[in-house]
Amino acid sequence: MLEIKGQAGLTGRKGKYRMRIVIFEVEHWERDAFNSLESGNELLLVEEALNDDTVDRYRDADVISTFIYSKLDRNILGRFDRLKLVATRSTGVDHIDLDFCADRNILVSNVPSYGVNTVAEHTFGLILTISHNIVNAVDRTRRGDFSLQGLRGFDLEGKTLGVVGTGEIGRRVIRIARGFGMEVVAFDVKPVQGLDEELGFTYADFDSLLGGSDIITLHVPSIESTRHMIDEEAFRKMKKGAVLINTARGDVVESRALTAALAEGKLAAAGLDVLPEEPVIREEAELLRTVYQRDNNLVDLLADCALLRLRNVFITPHSAFNTREAVLRILATTADNIAAFLRGEPENVAGGFREKKHETASRS
């Protein structure tokens, strides 16, 4: 474990309270991004994630920052004695118990935008992987086999791309698609007036998009209304031989229905950067805990494992965001979020504080 300790003690000159700031999951090269927070505070930068095994070592933290591999449920958060801010280094906050934070007046900040072009580019990386059989072609030539048998792909020009969600990432995907000469239809629960004319696409209802798209790509958040929005019924409405791309959130797609659609040939292929049970799949040790504790859906877990082994499914490890530029934007915004909170001017507030919208960092 790497641990870099800043200024010790919590009381400085003139009795000013020194905040204890713990940044989890910090890689060595990321440390400099948080150095500015050390002035007047106690700063701890640690490589490990926040979980049941590590929380008690840092339970006196005032501010914590985590990435996507830390656990932020009420069991973990409730073991902190004086926690005031959770600064997640992600856009999504579905891994944080926001109700608990609100009850305890713990503010939650996020990074609302860092990987718009990054995720959009990854989306097309998956599309091109499928349309040009890139993985199979590379594997074959590495074995010294230069035959073209079974590698024939398809053009993107003239194909219809269905974009579910026209937020910032969805819009960037549309721009890229138009550059490829694709026709684009899009669905959004709140269509943006004039956006279709500006970007050259057509808004459609959800069922029309499913039935008319050669490739469907998902760009929606994980909320109750989007959970399993791509289910058995949705797959029935798709074109035979369609392609599904998901770089949004794993639970937007129902894994068992996806596995069945691929097995039956309804879908020709899928490109996925997310899976519903991906944290469990990452750690084999967690699999046994899942079975015994029933913290996760075992059927979904098994469906995800089946997807990993299908040759027409291309899965990346939740890495769509992971470019040098995007990670630097995450770090800079997170450091700014913490500094703003310390000034008593919170930014990028994503949850917490039911009654009080703002609270300074000073301690009575």
Coordinates of C-alpha atoms in Angstrom, one line a residue:
M1 CA 0.0 0.0 0.0
L2 CA 1.3 3.4 -0.9
E3 CA 0.4 6.1 1.6
I4 CA 1.6 9.6 1.5
K5 CA 1.0 11.6 4.5
G6 CA 0.7 15.4 4.4
Q7 CA 0.6 17.7 7.4
A8 CA -0.1 15.9 10.6
G9 CA -2.6 17.0 13.3
L10 CA -6.0 18.6 12.9
T11 CA -5.5 21.9 14.7
G12 CA -3.2 24.5 13.2
R13 CA -2.4 28.1 14.0
K14 CA -5.1 30.2 15.7
G15 CA -7.1 27.0 16.4
K16 CA -8.2 26.7 12.7
Y17 CA -9.6 23.2 12.1
R18 CA -7.5 21.1 9.6
M19 CA -9.6 18.9 7.4
R20 CA -8.5 15.3 6.9
I21 CA -8.7 14.5 3.2
V22 CA -8.3 10.9 2.0
I23 CA -8.0 10.2 -1.7
F24 CA -8.5 6.5 -2.5
E25 CA -7.4 4.5 -5.5
V26 CA -4.6 7.0 -6.4
E27 CA -2.0 5.8 -8.9
H28 CA 1.5 7.1 -8.5
W29 CA 1.4 9.4 -11.5
E30 CA -1.9 11.0 -10.2
R31 CA -0.5 12.3 -6.9
D32 CA 0.5 15.8 -8.2
A33 CA -3.1 16.6 -9.1
F34 CA -4.0 16.7 -5.4
N35 CA -1.0 18.5 -4.0
S36 CA -2.8 21.8 -3.8
L37 CA -5.2 20.4 -1.2
E38 CA -2.4 19.8 1.3
S39 CA -2.0 23.5 2.3
G40 CA -3.6 23.8 5.8
N41 CA -5.0 20.3 5.7
E42 CA -4.0 16.7 6.3
L43 CA -3.8 14.9 3.0
L44 CA -3.6 11.2 2.6
L45 CA -3.2 9.6 -0.8
V46 CA -3.7 5.8 -0.9
E47 CA -3.6 3.2 -3.6
E48 CA -6.2 1.0 -2.1
A49 CA -9.9 1.2 -2.6
L50 CA -12.4 2.0 0.2
N51 CA -14.1 -1.2 1.4
D52 CA -14.9 -3.2 4.5
D53 CA -11.3 -4.0 5.0
T54 CA -9.9 -0.5 4.8
V55 CA -12.6 1.9 6.0
D56 CA -11.7 1.7 9.7
R57 CA -8.2 3.0 9.1
Y58 CA -9.7 6.2 7.7
R59 CA -12.9 6.6 9.7
D60 CA -11.8 10.1 11.0
A61 CA -11.7 11.6 7.5
D62 CA -13.7 14.7 6.8
V63 CA -13.4 14.4 3.0
I64 CA -13.0 11.3 0.9
S65 CA -12.6 10.9 -2.8
T66 CA -13.0 7.5 -4.6
F67 CA -13.1 6.1 -8.0
I68 CA -15.4 3.4 -9.4
Y69 CA -13.9 0.4 -7.5
S70 CA -14.7 1.7 -4.0
K71 CA -17.8 0.7 -2.0
L72 CA -20.0 3.5 -0.8
D73 CA -23.0 2.0 0.7
R74 CA -24.5 2.9 4.1
N75 CA -22.5 0.2 5.9
I76 CA -19.2 1.9 4.8
L77 CA -20.3 5.5 5.0
G78 CA -21.9 5.0 8.4
R79 CA -18.5 4.0 9.9
F80 CA -17.0 7.5 9.3
D81 CA -17.2 9.7 12.4
R82 CA -17.2 13.1 10.8
L83 CA -17.5 12.7 7.0
K84 CA -18.6 15.9 5.3
L85 CA -17.9 15.4 1.6
V86 CA -17.7 12.5 -0.8
A87 CA -16.0 13.6 -4.1
T88 CA -16.5 10.8 -6.5
R89 CA -14.2 10.7 -9.5
S90 CA -17.0 9.7 -11.9
T91 CA -20.1 11.2 -13.5
G92 CA -22.5 8.5 -12.2
V93 CA -23.4 8.4 -8.5
D94 CA -25.5 5.2 -8.5
H95 CA -22.7 3.5 -6.5
I96 CA -23.3 5.9 -3.6
D97 CA -26.1 5.7 -1.1
L98 CA -27.4 9.2 -1.7
D99 CA -30.3 8.8 0.8
F100 CA -27.9 8.0 3.6
C101 CA -25.7 11.0 2.6
A102 CA -28.7 13.3 2.7
D103 CA -29.7 12.0 6.1
R104 CA -26.2 12.6 7.5
N105 CA -25.7 15.9 5.7
I106 CA -22.8 14.5 3.7
L107 CA -22.4 16.4 0.4
V108 CA -21.7 14.4 -2.7
S109 CA -19.9 16.0 -5.7
N110 CA -19.2 14.4 -9.1
V111 CA -17.4 15.1 -12.4
P112 CA -20.3 15.9 -14.6
S113 CA -18.4 16.0 -17.9
Y114 CA -15.0 14.6 -18.7
G115 CA -15.3 11.9 -21.4
V116 CA -17.8 13.1 -23.9
N117 CA -15.6 12.6 -26.9
T118 CA -13.7 9.8 -25.2
V119 CA -16.8 7.6 -24.7
A120 CA -18.2 8.5 -28.1
E121 CA -14.9 7.5 -29.8
H122 CA -14.9 4.2 -27.8
T123 CA -18.5 3.6 -29.0
F124 CA -17.2 3.7 -32.6
G125 CA -14.2 1.6 -31.7
L126 CA -16.7 -1.1 -30.7
I127 CA -18.8 -0.5 -33.9
L128 CA -15.7 -0.8 -36.1
T129 CA -14.5 -3.8 -34.3
I130 CA -17.7 -5.5 -35.3
S131 CA -18.2 -4.1 -38.7
H132 CA -14.6 -5.0 -39.8
N133 CA -14.1 -8.2 -37.8
I134 CA -11.0 -6.6 -36.3
V135 CA -10.4 -8.9 -33.3
N136 CA -10.7 -12.0 -35.4
A137 CA -8.6 -10.6 -38.2
V138 CA -5.8 -9.6 -35.7
D139 CA -5.9 -12.9 -33.9
R140 CA -5.7 -14.8 -37.2
T141 CA -2.7 -12.9 -38.6
R142 CA -0.8 -13.3 -35.3
R143 CA -1.1 -17.0 -35.9
G144 CA 0.4 -16.6 -39.4
D145 CA -3.0 -17.1 -41.2
F146 CA -3.6 -14.4 -43.8
S147 CA -6.7 -15.9 -45.3
L148 CA -9.9 -13.7 -45.6
Q149 CA -12.4 -16.6 -45.0
G150 CA -15.0 -15.5 -42.5
L151 CA -13.7 -11.9 -42.2
R152 CA -16.1 -10.1 -44.5
G153 CA -17.6 -7.1 -42.7
F154 CA -20.0 -4.4 -43.7
D155 CA -19.9 -0.6 -44.5
L156 CA -21.2 1.9 -42.1
E157 CA -22.1 4.4 -44.8
G158 CA -25.8 4.2 -45.5
K159 CA -26.6 2.1 -42.4
T160 CA -29.0 3.5 -39.8
L161 CA -27.7 4.2 -36.3
G162 CA -30.2 4.3 -33.5
V163 CA -29.0 6.6 -30.7
V164 CA -30.8 6.2 -27.4
G165 CA -30.2 9.4 -25.4
T166 CA -29.2 12.7 -26.9
G167 CA -27.2 14.1 -24.0
E168 CA -23.6 15.3 -24.6
I169 CA -22.2 11.8 -25.4
G170 CA -25.2 10.9 -27.6
R171 CA -24.7 14.2 -29.6
R172 CA -21.0 13.5 -30.1
V173 CA -21.9 10.0 -31.4
I174 CA -24.3 11.5 -33.8
R175 CA -21.7 13.9 -35.2
I176 CA -19.3 11.0 -35.7
A177 CA -21.9 8.9 -37.3
R178 CA -22.8 11.6 -39.8
G179 CA -19.1 11.8 -40.7
F180 CA -19.3 8.1 -41.6
G181 CA -22.3 8.8 -43.9
M182 CA -24.7 7.0 -41.6
E183 CA -28.4 7.8 -41.3
V184 CA -29.2 8.6 -37.6
V185 CA -32.5 8.2 -35.7
A186 CA -32.5 9.1 -32.0
F187 CA -34.8 8.7 -29.0
D188 CA -34.9 10.9 -25.9
V189 CA -37.6 11.3 -23.3
K190 CA -37.0 15.1 -23.6
P191 CA -36.1 15.8 -27.2
V192 CA -34.1 19.0 -27.7
Q193 CA -35.8 21.4 -30.0
G194 CA -33.8 22.2 -33.1
L195 CA -31.1 19.7 -32.3
D196 CA -32.2 17.3 -35.0
E197 CA -31.9 20.0 -37.7
E198 CA -28.5 21.2 -36.3
L199 CA -26.9 17.7 -36.3
G200 CA -28.8 16.1 -39.2
F201 CA -30.8 13.3 -37.6
T202 CA -34.4 12.4 -36.9
Y203 CA -36.1 12.0 -33.6
A204 CA -38.2 8.8 -33.4
D205 CA -40.2 7.0 -30.7
F206 CA -38.5 4.2 -29.0
D207 CA -40.2 1.3 -30.8
S208 CA -39.6 2.9 -34.2
L209 CA -35.9 3.3 -33.4
L210 CA -35.7 -0.4 -32.3
G211 CA -37.4 -1.6 -35.5
G212 CA -35.6 0.7 -37.9
S213 CA -31.9 0.6 -36.8
D214 CA -29.1 -1.5 -38.1
I215 CA -27.0 -0.6 -35.0
I216 CA -28.3 0.6 -31.7
T217 CA -26.1 2.5 -29.2
L218 CA -27.1 3.4 -25.6
H219 CA -26.3 6.7 -23.9
V220 CA -28.6 7.0 -20.9
P221 CA -27.9 7.1 -17.2
S222 CA -28.7 4.3 -14.7
I223 CA -32.0 5.3 -13.1
E224 CA -35.2 3.4 -12.3
S225 CA -36.8 4.3 -15.7
T226 CA -33.9 3.0 -17.7
R227 CA -33.2 -0.2 -15.8
H228 CA -33.6 -3.1 -18.3
M229 CA -35.1 -0.8 -21.0
I230 CA -33.5 -3.2 -23.4
D231 CA -35.3 -6.4 -22.4
E232 CA -36.9 -9.4 -24.2
E233 CA -39.7 -7.3 -25.6
A234 CA -37.2 -4.7 -26.9
F235 CA -35.1 -7.4 -28.6
R236 CA -38.3 -8.8 -30.3
K237 CA -38.9 -5.3 -31.9
M238 CA -35.3 -5.1 -33.3
K239 CA -34.3 -5.9 -36.9
K240 CA -33.0 -9.4 -37.3
G241 CA -29.2 -9.1 -37.5
A242 CA -29.0 -5.8 -35.7
V243 CA -26.0 -4.8 -33.6
L244 CA -26.2 -3.5 -30.0
I245 CA -23.6 -1.2 -28.4
N246 CA -23.7 -0.3 -24.7
T247 CA -21.1 2.1 -23.2
A248 CA -23.7 3.5 -20.8
R249 CA -24.5 1.4 -17.7
G250 CA -24.8 -2.4 -17.4
D251 CA -28.3 -2.5 -16.0
V252 CA -29.8 -0.7 -18.9
V253 CA -29.7 -4.1 -20.8
E254 CA -31.2 -7.3 -19.3
S255 CA -28.4 -9.8 -19.6
R256 CA -30.5 -12.9 -20.0
A257 CA -32.5 -11.4 -22.8
L258 CA -29.3 -10.2 -24.5
T259 CA -27.8 -13.7 -24.3
A260 CA -31.0 -15.2 -25.8
A261 CA -31.1 -12.7 -28.6
L262 CA -27.6 -13.5 -29.6
A263 CA -28.1 -17.2 -29.3
E264 CA -31.2 -17.1 -31.5
G265 CA -29.6 -14.9 -34.1
K266 CA -31.8 -11.9 -33.5
L267 CA -28.7 -9.9 -32.8
A268 CA -25.7 -10.4 -35.1
A269 CA -23.3 -9.0 -32.5
A270 CA -22.9 -6.8 -29.4
G271 CA -20.2 -4.4 -28.2
L272 CA -20.2 -3.8 -24.5
D273 CA -18.2 -1.7 -22.1
V274 CA -20.4 -2.4 -19.2
L275 CA -22.1 -5.4 -17.5
P276 CA -24.7 -5.5 -14.7
E277 CA -22.5 -7.7 -12.4
E278 CA -19.1 -6.4 -13.6
P279 CA -17.6 -5.6 -10.2
V280 CA -18.2 -9.2 -9.1
I281 CA -16.8 -10.6 -12.3
R282 CA -13.6 -8.6 -11.8
E283 CA -12.8 -10.4 -8.5
E284 CA -13.3 -14.1 -8.4
A285 CA -13.2 -13.9 -4.6
E286 CA -16.4 -11.9 -4.8
L287 CA -18.2 -14.6 -6.6
L288 CA -18.5 -16.8 -3.5
R289 CA -19.6 -13.9 -1.4
T290 CA -22.3 -13.2 -4.1
V291 CA -23.6 -16.7 -3.9
Y292 CA -23.7 -16.8 -0.1
Q293 CA -24.8 -13.2 0.6
R294 CA -27.2 -12.8 -2.4
D295 CA -25.9 -9.3 -2.8
N296 CA -26.2 -9.6 -6.6
N297 CA -28.4 -11.5 -9.0
L298 CA -26.7 -14.8 -9.6
V299 CA -28.7 -15.4 -12.8
D300 CA -27.5 -12.1 -14.2
L301 CA -24.0 -13.0 -13.1
L302 CA -24.1 -16.3 -15.0
A303 CA -25.5 -14.6 -18.1
D304 CA -22.7 -12.1 -18.0
C305 CA -20.1 -14.9 -17.8
A306 CA -21.8 -16.5 -20.8
L307 CA -21.5 -13.2 -22.7
L308 CA -17.8 -13.1 -22.1
R309 CA -17.4 -16.4 -24.0
L310 CA -19.5 -15.6 -27.1
R311 CA -17.4 -14.9 -30.2
N312 CA -19.8 -12.3 -31.5
V313 CA -19.7 -10.3 -28.3
F314 CA -16.9 -7.8 -27.8
I315 CA -16.5 -6.7 -24.2
T316 CA -14.1 -4.0 -22.8
P317 CA -13.6 -3.6 -19.1
H318 CA -15.5 -0.4 -18.4
S319 CA -12.6 1.5 -20.1
A320 CA -14.5 3.8 -22.5
F321 CA -13.5 6.8 -20.3
N322 CA -9.9 5.7 -20.0
T323 CA -7.7 8.1 -22.1
R324 CA -4.9 10.2 -20.7
E325 CA -6.8 13.4 -21.4
A326 CA -10.1 12.3 -19.8
V327 CA -8.4 11.0 -16.7
L328 CA -6.5 14.4 -16.3
R329 CA -9.9 16.1 -16.6
I330 CA -11.3 13.9 -13.9
L331 CA -8.5 14.6 -11.5
A332 CA -8.5 18.3 -12.1
T333 CA -12.3 18.6 -11.6
T334 CA -12.2 16.5 -8.4
A335 CA -9.4 18.6 -6.9
D336 CA -11.5 21.7 -7.8
N337 CA -14.6 20.2 -6.2
I338 CA -12.8 19.6 -2.9
A339 CA -11.1 23.0 -2.9
A340 CA -14.5 24.7 -3.6
F341 CA -16.1 22.7 -0.7
L342 CA -13.2 23.8 1.6
R343 CA -14.0 27.4 0.6
G344 CA -17.6 26.9 1.5
E345 CA -18.7 27.2 -2.1
P346 CA -19.6 23.6 -3.2
E347 CA -19.5 22.9 -7.0
N348 CA -20.9 20.0 -9.0
V349 CA -23.2 18.9 -6.2
A350 CA -24.8 15.6 -7.0
G351 CA -26.5 14.8 -3.7
G352 CA -26.6 15.1 0.1
F353 CA -27.8 17.9 2.3
R354 CA -31.6 17.5 2.4
E355 CA -32.1 20.7 4.3
K356 CA -28.9 22.7 3.8
K357 CA -27.8 23.3 0.3
H358 CA -24.5 24.8 1.3
E359 CA -22.2 24.4 4.3
T360 CA -18.8 25.7 4.9
A361 CA -15.9 23.5 5.7
S362 CA -15.3 25.2 9.1
R363 CA -16.0 23.1 12.2
S364 CA -17.6 24.4 15.3

